[in-house]
Protein backbone atom coordinates (compact mmCIF):
# COMPACT_ATOMS: atom_id res chain seq x y z
CA UNK A 1 0.00 0.00 0.00
CA UNK A 2 1.29 3.43 -0.91
CA UNK A 3 0.27 6.93 0.06
CA UNK A 4 -0.03 9.02 -3.08
CA UNK A 5 -1.10 12.52 -4.08
CA UNK A 6 -2.86 12.96 -7.42
CA UNK A 7 -3.04 16.42 -9.00
CA UNK A 8 -5.50 17.07 -11.83
CA UNK A 9 -5.19 20.23 -13.93
CA UNK A 10 -7.91 22.36 -15.50
CA UNK A 11 -8.35 20.33 -18.69
CA UNK A 12 -8.47 17.11 -16.68
CA UNK A 13 -11.29 18.63 -14.60
CA UNK A 14 -12.81 20.43 -17.61
CA UNK A 15 -16.29 18.89 -17.74
CA UNK A 16 -18.68 16.77 -15.71
CA UNK A 17 -17.63 13.75 -17.75
CA UNK A 18 -13.93 14.40 -17.14
CA UNK A 19 -14.55 14.83 -13.40
CA UNK A 20 -16.37 11.49 -13.41
CA UNK A 21 -13.36 9.97 -15.16
CA UNK A 22 -11.04 11.41 -12.52
CA UNK A 23 -13.27 9.87 -9.86
CA UNK A 24 -13.11 6.46 -11.55
CA UNK A 25 -9.31 6.70 -11.85
CA UNK A 26 -8.94 7.65 -8.19
CA UNK A 27 -11.30 4.84 -7.13
CA UNK A 28 -9.13 2.40 -9.10
CA UNK A 29 -6.09 3.47 -7.04
CA UNK A 30 -8.02 3.02 -3.79
CA UNK A 31 -9.24 -0.43 -4.89
CA UNK A 32 -5.63 -1.38 -5.58
CA UNK A 33 -4.94 -0.69 -1.91
CA UNK A 34 -3.54 2.85 -1.96
CA UNK A 35 -4.41 5.88 0.12
CA UNK A 36 -5.10 8.85 -2.15
CA UNK A 37 -5.15 12.60 -1.60
CA UNK A 38 -6.38 14.54 -4.65
CA UNK A 39 -5.51 18.15 -5.43
CA UNK A 40 -7.59 19.43 -8.35
CA UNK A 41 -7.45 22.74 -10.23
CA UNK A 42 -10.44 24.80 -11.23
CA UNK A 43 -12.25 23.60 -14.36
CA UNK A 44 -10.40 24.83 -17.45
CA UNK A 45 -11.01 28.48 -18.26
CA UNK A 46 -12.69 29.07 -14.91
CA UNK A 47 -9.89 31.08 -13.23
CA UNK A 48 -9.68 33.32 -16.32
CA UNK A 49 -13.44 33.73 -16.32
CA UNK A 50 -13.50 34.71 -12.65
CA UNK A 51 -10.64 37.20 -12.97
CA UNK A 52 -12.30 38.51 -16.17
CA UNK A 53 -15.42 39.39 -14.16
CA UNK A 54 -13.30 41.52 -11.84
CA UNK A 55 -11.69 43.17 -14.86
CA UNK A 56 -15.12 43.94 -16.30
CA UNK A 57 -15.86 45.90 -13.15
CA UNK A 58 -12.47 47.61 -13.03
CA UNK A 59 -10.38 47.39 -16.22
CA UNK A 60 -7.25 48.76 -14.48
CA UNK A 61 -5.61 45.64 -13.03
CA UNK A 62 -3.18 47.80 -11.06
CA UNK A 63 -6.04 49.36 -9.09
CA UNK A 64 -7.69 46.15 -7.95
CA UNK A 65 -7.21 44.90 -4.43
CA UNK A 66 -5.17 41.69 -4.64
CA UNK A 67 -6.95 40.45 -1.52
CA UNK A 68 -10.30 40.58 -3.30
CA UNK A 69 -8.84 39.06 -6.48
CA UNK A 70 -7.74 36.07 -4.40
CA UNK A 71 -11.18 35.80 -2.80
CA UNK A 72 -12.64 35.62 -6.32
CA UNK A 73 -10.06 33.38 -8.06
CA UNK A 74 -9.95 30.81 -5.27
CA UNK A 75 -13.60 29.88 -5.75
CA UNK A 76 -12.86 27.94 -8.95
CA UNK A 77 -10.97 25.27 -7.02
CA UNK A 78 -13.64 25.18 -4.33
CA UNK A 79 -16.24 24.12 -6.89
CA UNK A 80 -13.86 21.47 -8.25
CA UNK A 81 -13.25 19.75 -4.91
CA UNK A 82 -16.95 19.60 -4.13
CA UNK A 83 -17.82 18.18 -7.54
CA UNK A 84 -15.07 15.57 -7.39
CA UNK A 85 -16.13 14.52 -3.91
CA UNK A 86 -19.71 14.08 -5.11
CA UNK A 87 -18.49 12.15 -8.16
CA UNK A 88 -16.54 9.75 -5.90
CA UNK A 89 -19.45 9.31 -3.50
CA UNK A 90 -21.74 8.59 -6.45
CA UNK A 91 -19.61 5.56 -7.36
CA UNK A 92 -19.52 4.32 -3.80
CA UNK A 93 -16.15 5.73 -2.74
CA UNK A 94 -16.15 7.69 0.51
CA UNK A 95 -14.54 11.10 0.01
CA UNK A 96 -14.30 14.48 1.70
CA UNK A 97 -13.39 17.90 0.28
CA UNK A 98 -11.46 20.70 1.96
CA UNK A 99 -10.71 24.30 1.06
CA UNK A 100 -7.19 25.49 1.90
CA UNK A 101 -8.24 27.21 5.12
CA UNK A 102 -9.92 24.05 6.42
CA UNK A 103 -6.75 21.95 6.28
CA UNK A 104 -5.23 24.53 6.93
CA UNK A 105 -2.63 25.31 4.30
CA UNK A 106 -0.99 28.38 5.80
CA UNK A 107 0.69 30.90 3.53
CA UNK A 108 2.25 34.32 3.85
CA UNK A 109 0.11 37.34 2.95
CA UNK A 110 1.53 38.04 -0.52
CA UNK A 111 -1.87 38.00 -2.23
CA UNK A 112 -1.89 36.58 -5.78
CA UNK A 113 1.59 35.07 -5.27
CA UNK A 114 1.52 33.71 -1.73
CA UNK A 115 4.04 31.16 -0.49
CA UNK A 116 3.07 28.10 1.51
CA UNK A 117 4.50 28.20 5.03
CA UNK A 118 2.98 25.11 6.64
CA UNK A 119 0.39 22.40 6.12
CA UNK A 120 -1.34 20.64 9.00
CA UNK A 121 -1.64 16.94 8.18
CA UNK A 122 -3.91 15.95 11.11
CA UNK A 123 -7.28 16.08 9.37
CA UNK A 124 -5.88 14.55 6.21
CA UNK A 125 -4.42 11.59 8.08
CA UNK A 126 -7.58 10.97 10.11
CA UNK A 127 -9.70 10.87 6.94
CA UNK A 128 -7.27 8.59 5.14
CA UNK A 129 -7.26 6.24 8.12
CA UNK A 130 -11.07 6.22 7.93
CA UNK A 131 -10.83 5.01 4.32
CA UNK A 132 -11.75 8.32 2.68
CA UNK A 133 -10.24 9.96 -0.34
CA UNK A 134 -9.19 13.45 0.73
CA UNK A 135 -9.71 16.20 -1.84
CA UNK A 136 -7.94 19.49 -1.22
CA UNK A 137 -8.24 22.67 -3.27
CA UNK A 138 -5.18 23.50 -5.32
CA UNK A 139 -3.92 27.07 -5.72
CA UNK A 140 -5.12 28.48 -2.40
CA UNK A 141 -4.29 28.87 1.27
CA UNK A 142 -4.97 31.10 4.22
CA UNK A 143 -2.78 33.73 5.86
CA UNK A 144 -2.22 34.51 9.52
CA UNK A 145 -5.23 36.87 9.52
CA UNK A 146 -7.57 34.26 7.99
CA UNK A 147 -7.50 35.92 4.59
CA UNK A 148 -7.78 33.61 1.59
CA UNK A 149 -4.64 33.73 -0.54
CA UNK A 150 -3.67 32.21 -3.90
CA UNK A 151 -0.29 30.91 -5.00
CA UNK A 152 0.01 32.44 -8.48
CA UNK A 153 -1.16 31.05 -11.81
CA UNK A 154 -0.49 27.35 -12.17
CA UNK A 155 -0.23 27.13 -8.38
CA UNK A 156 -2.13 23.85 -7.99
CA UNK A 157 1.06 22.01 -8.92
CA UNK A 158 2.70 23.62 -5.91
CA UNK A 159 -0.23 22.78 -3.61
CA UNK A 160 0.00 19.13 -4.67
CA UNK A 161 3.75 18.75 -4.15
CA UNK A 162 3.59 20.66 -0.87
CA UNK A 163 0.77 18.41 0.38
CA UNK A 164 2.81 15.38 -0.71
CA UNK A 165 5.79 16.71 1.28
CA UNK A 166 3.63 17.42 4.34
CA UNK A 167 2.09 13.95 4.49
CA UNK A 168 5.34 12.27 3.38
CA UNK A 169 3.61 10.70 0.41
CA UNK A 170 5.39 7.99 -1.51
CA UNK A 171 4.74 9.81 -4.77
CA UNK A 172 3.08 12.88 -6.24
CA UNK A 173 1.44 12.21 -9.59
CA UNK A 174 0.74 15.32 -11.67
CA UNK A 175 -1.98 14.32 -14.14
CA UNK A 176 -2.28 16.74 -17.05
CA UNK A 177 -3.32 17.07 -20.70
CA UNK A 178 0.02 15.84 -22.09
CA UNK A 179 1.59 12.48 -21.27
CA UNK A 180 4.74 13.87 -19.67
CA UNK A 181 7.50 16.43 -19.93
CA UNK A 182 8.63 16.92 -23.51
CA UNK A 183 11.81 18.29 -25.04
CA UNK A 184 9.77 21.43 -25.72
CA UNK A 185 6.10 22.39 -25.69
CA UNK A 186 4.50 19.90 -28.11
CA UNK A 187 2.00 22.59 -29.09
CA UNK A 188 4.85 24.58 -30.67
CA UNK A 189 6.95 21.68 -31.95
CA UNK A 190 4.84 18.62 -32.82
CA UNK A 191 8.06 16.60 -33.19
CA UNK A 192 8.91 17.13 -29.52
CA UNK A 193 9.87 13.94 -27.69
CA UNK A 194 8.66 12.81 -24.28
CA UNK A 195 11.38 12.35 -21.69
CA UNK A 196 11.11 9.24 -19.49
CA UNK A 197 13.15 11.02 -16.87
CA UNK A 198 14.29 14.57 -16.32
CA UNK A 199 16.71 15.66 -13.63
CA UNK A 200 15.41 17.92 -10.93
CA UNK A 201 17.91 20.63 -11.91
CA UNK A 202 16.81 20.60 -15.55
CA UNK A 203 13.14 20.67 -14.57
CA UNK A 204 13.84 23.63 -12.29
CA UNK A 205 15.51 25.54 -15.13
CA UNK A 206 12.78 24.60 -17.62
CA UNK A 207 10.04 25.74 -15.25
CA UNK A 208 11.83 28.96 -14.36
CA UNK A 209 12.43 29.71 -18.04
CA UNK A 210 8.76 29.53 -18.89
CA UNK A 211 7.78 25.87 -19.52
CA UNK A 212 4.36 26.00 -18.00
CA UNK A 213 4.05 22.26 -17.57
CA UNK A 214 4.94 22.73 -13.88
CA UNK A 215 4.88 25.83 -11.72
CA UNK A 216 8.44 26.56 -10.63
CA UNK A 217 7.65 26.48 -6.93
CA UNK A 218 6.32 22.95 -7.19
CA UNK A 219 9.70 21.88 -8.53
CA UNK A 220 11.45 23.75 -5.71
CA UNK A 221 9.28 21.90 -3.17
CA UNK A 222 9.99 18.58 -4.85
CA UNK A 223 13.72 19.28 -4.56
CA UNK A 224 13.67 20.58 -1.02
CA UNK A 225 11.63 17.70 0.38
CA UNK A 226 12.76 15.07 -2.12
CA UNK A 227 9.20 14.37 -3.24
CA UNK A 228 9.09 11.68 -5.91
CA UNK A 229 7.16 13.53 -8.65
CA UNK A 230 5.83 12.20 -11.93
CA UNK A 231 4.04 14.05 -14.76
CA UNK A 232 1.55 11.87 -16.67
CA UNK A 233 -1.61 11.96 -18.75
CA UNK A 234 -5.12 12.22 -17.35
CA UNK A 235 -6.52 11.53 -20.80
CA UNK A 236 -5.72 7.81 -20.90
CA UNK A 237 -8.65 5.44 -20.25
CA UNK A 238 -9.48 5.52 -16.53
CA UNK A 239 -9.34 1.73 -16.40
CA UNK A 240 -5.79 1.56 -17.79
CA UNK A 241 -3.78 -1.13 -15.95
CA UNK A 242 -2.61 0.62 -12.79
CA UNK A 243 0.89 -0.84 -13.07
CA UNK A 244 1.24 0.63 -16.55
CA UNK A 245 -0.16 3.97 -15.42
CA UNK A 246 2.07 4.14 -12.35
CA UNK A 247 5.19 3.89 -14.52
CA UNK A 248 4.05 6.11 -17.38
CA UNK A 249 4.91 9.75 -18.06
CA UNK A 250 8.04 11.51 -16.90
CA UNK A 251 9.74 11.01 -13.56
CA UNK A 252 11.73 13.86 -12.04
CA UNK A 253 14.96 12.31 -10.77
CA UNK A 254 17.41 13.58 -8.21
CA UNK A 255 20.46 11.69 -9.33
CA UNK A 256 22.16 11.88 -12.65
CA UNK A 257 21.97 8.49 -14.26
CA UNK A 258 25.61 7.49 -14.58
CA UNK A 259 24.80 4.60 -16.84
CA UNK A 260 23.06 6.66 -19.47
CA UNK A 261 24.87 8.87 -21.90
CA UNK A 262 23.52 12.29 -21.02
CA UNK A 263 22.15 14.35 -23.87
CA UNK A 264 23.90 17.71 -24.02
CA UNK A 265 20.61 19.55 -24.27
CA UNK A 266 17.44 18.09 -22.74
CA UNK A 267 14.96 20.71 -23.77
CA UNK A 268 14.11 24.08 -25.26
CA UNK A 269 12.07 26.33 -22.98
CA UNK A 270 10.45 29.60 -23.92
CA UNK A 271 8.50 32.41 -22.37
CA UNK A 272 6.24 34.91 -24.06
CA UNK A 273 5.75 36.76 -20.81
CA UNK A 274 8.67 39.13 -21.36
CA UNK A 275 9.23 42.82 -21.92
CA UNK A 276 12.48 44.71 -22.45
CA UNK A 277 13.24 48.17 -21.14
CA UNK A 278 16.18 50.29 -22.26
CA UNK A 279 17.40 53.52 -20.69
CA UNK A 280 19.34 55.39 -23.37
CA UNK A 281 22.47 57.37 -22.64
CA UNK A 282 22.67 57.02 -18.91
CA UNK A 283 25.72 58.79 -17.37
CA UNK A 284 28.17 55.93 -16.62
CA UNK A 285 28.93 56.69 -12.97
CA UNK A 286 29.23 54.43 -9.91
CA UNK A 287 25.85 53.50 -8.44
CA UNK A 288 23.85 53.97 -11.61
CA UNK A 289 22.58 50.35 -11.72
CA UNK A 290 21.38 50.72 -8.16
CA UNK A 291 19.68 54.04 -8.93
CA UNK A 292 17.78 52.38 -11.79
CA UNK A 293 16.92 49.02 -10.27
CA UNK A 294 16.45 50.15 -6.65
CA UNK A 295 13.10 51.88 -7.35
CA UNK A 296 12.06 48.95 -9.57
CA UNK A 297 12.67 46.52 -6.69
CA UNK A 298 10.84 48.84 -4.32
CA UNK A 299 7.82 48.70 -6.62
CA UNK A 300 7.93 44.88 -6.21
CA UNK A 301 8.80 44.29 -9.87
CA UNK A 302 10.99 41.26 -10.65
CA UNK A 303 13.88 41.88 -13.02
CA UNK A 304 15.35 39.05 -15.05
CA UNK A 305 18.15 39.76 -17.55
CA UNK A 306 20.29 42.89 -17.26
CA UNK A 307 22.74 44.32 -19.76
CA UNK A 308 24.90 47.41 -19.47
CA UNK A 309 26.81 48.36 -22.59
CA UNK A 310 30.34 49.71 -22.90
CA UNK A 311 30.24 53.45 -22.31
CA UNK A 312 31.05 55.97 -25.02
CA UNK A 313 31.51 59.65 -24.18
CA UNK A 314 30.74 58.87 -20.52
CA UNK A 315 27.23 57.52 -21.18
CA UNK A 316 25.90 54.01 -21.62
CA UNK A 317 22.67 52.22 -22.58
CA UNK A 318 21.18 50.08 -19.80
CA UNK A 319 18.65 47.33 -20.62
CA UNK A 320 16.74 44.83 -18.53
CA UNK A 321 13.69 42.57 -18.80
CA UNK A 322 10.55 42.33 -16.66
CA UNK A 323 7.36 40.29 -16.89
CA UNK A 324 5.12 41.70 -19.65
CA UNK A 325 2.31 42.40 -17.21
CA UNK A 326 4.62 44.65 -15.20
CA UNK A 327 5.92 46.75 -18.10
CA UNK A 328 3.43 49.58 -17.60
CA UNK A 329 4.16 49.88 -13.90
CA UNK A 330 7.94 49.72 -14.50
CA UNK A 331 7.75 52.42 -17.18
CA UNK A 332 5.87 54.71 -14.80
CA UNK A 333 8.52 54.27 -12.10
CA UNK A 334 11.31 54.88 -14.61
CA UNK A 335 9.74 57.95 -16.21
CA UNK A 336 8.73 59.64 -13.00
CA UNK A 337 11.47 58.65 -10.55
CA UNK A 338 14.48 57.19 -12.30
CA UNK A 339 14.90 59.19 -15.51
CA UNK A 340 15.16 62.57 -13.82
CA UNK A 341 17.37 61.15 -11.03
CA UNK A 342 19.96 59.49 -13.27
CA UNK A 343 19.69 61.86 -16.24
CA UNK A 344 18.84 59.25 -18.91
CA UNK A 345 18.00 60.59 -22.39
CA UNK A 346 15.08 58.29 -23.06
CA UNK A 347 13.29 55.21 -21.68
CA UNK A 348 12.07 52.68 -24.26
CA UNK A 349 9.71 49.82 -23.40
CA UNK A 350 9.26 46.88 -25.78
CA UNK A 351 6.56 44.27 -25.11
CA UNK A 352 7.23 42.38 -28.36
CA UNK A 353 10.05 40.21 -27.12
CA UNK A 354 10.28 36.65 -25.85
CA UNK A 355 12.92 34.47 -24.24
CA UNK A 356 14.11 31.17 -25.70
CA UNK A 357 16.44 28.91 -23.72
CA UNK A 358 18.39 25.70 -24.23
CA UNK A 359 18.61 23.62 -21.04
CA UNK A 360 20.78 20.60 -20.28
CA UNK A 361 23.14 19.35 -17.60
CA UNK A 362 25.31 17.91 -20.38
CA UNK A 363 26.35 21.50 -21.08
CA UNK A 364 28.66 21.32 -18.09
CA UNK A 365 30.97 18.95 -19.87
CA UNK A 366 30.60 20.16 -23.45
CA UNK A 367 31.85 23.27 -25.17
CA UNK A 368 30.35 24.89 -28.24
CA UNK A 369 26.68 24.83 -27.21
CA UNK A 370 26.41 28.62 -27.19
CA UNK A 371 28.11 29.02 -30.55
CA UNK A 372 25.86 26.38 -32.15
CA UNK A 373 22.82 28.13 -30.70
CA UNK A 374 23.91 31.55 -31.98
CA UNK A 375 24.89 30.17 -35.39
CA UNK A 376 21.48 28.49 -35.75
CA UNK A 377 19.61 31.67 -34.87
CA UNK A 378 21.80 33.71 -37.23
CA UNK A 379 21.10 31.30 -40.11
CA UNK A 380 17.37 31.72 -39.44
CA UNK A 381 17.75 35.51 -39.57
CA UNK A 382 16.87 35.93 -35.88
CA UNK A 383 18.56 38.85 -34.17
CA UNK A 384 19.64 38.23 -30.56
CA UNK A 385 18.88 41.18 -28.32
CA UNK A 386 20.13 39.85 -24.98
CA UNK A 387 21.95 36.75 -23.75
CA UNK A 388 22.27 35.17 -20.33
CA UNK A 389 23.84 31.89 -19.28
CA UNK A 390 24.20 29.61 -16.29
CA UNK A 391 26.02 26.33 -15.93
CA UNK A 392 23.15 24.39 -17.52
CA UNK A 393 21.26 26.90 -19.69
CA UNK A 394 21.66 29.57 -22.34
CA UNK A 395 18.84 32.08 -22.82
CA UNK A 396 18.34 34.68 -25.51
CA UNK A 397 15.83 37.49 -25.82
CA UNK A 398 14.52 37.86 -29.37
CA UNK A 399 11.64 39.51 -31.24
CA UNK A 400 8.58 37.46 -30.36
CA UNK A 401 7.53 37.03 -33.98
CA UNK A 402 10.46 34.59 -34.24
CA UNK A 403 9.52 32.46 -31.22
CA UNK A 404 8.17 29.41 -33.06
CA UNK A 405 10.93 29.53 -35.68
CA UNK A 406 13.67 29.76 -33.04
CA UNK A 407 12.21 26.96 -30.92
CA UNK A 408 11.87 24.60 -33.89
CA UNK A 409 15.33 25.31 -35.34
CA UNK A 410 17.04 24.87 -31.97
CA UNK A 411 15.04 21.73 -31.27
CA UNK A 412 16.31 20.33 -34.58
CA UNK A 413 19.95 21.36 -34.26
CA UNK A 414 20.26 19.86 -30.77
CA UNK A 415 18.84 16.51 -32.00
CA UNK A 416 15.79 16.58 -29.79
CA UNK A 417 13.29 15.35 -32.34
CA UNK A 418 11.44 12.04 -32.13
CA UNK A 419 13.16 9.10 -33.71
CA UNK A 420 12.12 9.05 -37.35
CA UNK A 421 9.27 6.59 -37.87
CA UNK A 422 9.97 3.90 -40.45
CA UNK A 423 7.23 4.20 -42.99
CA UNK A 424 5.57 0.96 -44.01
CA UNK A 425 5.57 0.36 -47.71
P1 LIG B 1 -2.71 21.73 -16.21
O1 LIG B 1 -3.99 22.47 -16.42
O2 LIG B 1 -2.86 20.26 -16.18
O3 LIG B 1 -1.94 22.27 -15.03
P2 LIG B 1 -1.01 23.25 -17.99
O4 LIG B 1 -1.69 23.86 -19.18
O5 LIG B 1 -0.69 24.14 -16.85
O6 LIG B 1 -1.86 21.99 -17.53
O7 LIG B 1 0.34 22.52 -18.45
C1 LIG B 1 0.32 21.56 -19.46
C2 LIG B 1 0.73 22.22 -20.79
O8 LIG B 1 2.10 22.59 -20.68
C3 LIG B 1 0.70 21.30 -21.97
O9 LIG B 1 -0.57 21.26 -22.56
C4 LIG B 1 1.75 21.91 -22.89
O10 LIG B 1 1.19 22.70 -23.91
C5 LIG B 1 2.55 22.84 -21.99
N1 LIG B 1 4.00 22.61 -22.01
C6 LIG B 1 4.93 23.60 -22.04
N2 LIG B 1 6.15 23.10 -22.07
C7 LIG B 1 6.02 21.75 -22.05
C8 LIG B 1 6.96 20.67 -22.05
N3 LIG B 1 8.27 20.88 -22.08
N4 LIG B 1 6.48 19.41 -22.02
C9 LIG B 1 5.14 19.19 -21.98
N5 LIG B 1 4.22 20.16 -21.99
C10 LIG B 1 4.65 21.44 -22.01
N1 LIG C 1 -6.67 27.49 -11.42
C1 LIG C 1 -5.39 28.14 -11.27
C2 LIG C 1 -4.92 28.72 -12.59
O1 LIG C 1 -5.64 28.62 -13.58
C3 LIG C 1 -4.35 27.23 -10.67
C4 LIG C 1 -3.98 26.03 -11.52
O2 LIG C 1 -4.71 25.63 -12.43
O3 LIG C 1 -2.93 25.44 -11.24
O4 LIG C 1 -3.88 29.32 -12.65
MG1 LIG D 1 -0.69 23.93 -14.81
XYZ file of C-alpha atoms and ligand atoms in Angstrom, residues 7 154 157 212-213, ligand 3:
6
model
C -3.040 16.424 -8.995
C -0.494 27.353 -12.174
C 1.062 22.012 -8.920
C 4.364 26.001 -18.000
C 4.045 22.261 -17.572
Mg -0.687 23.931 -14.806
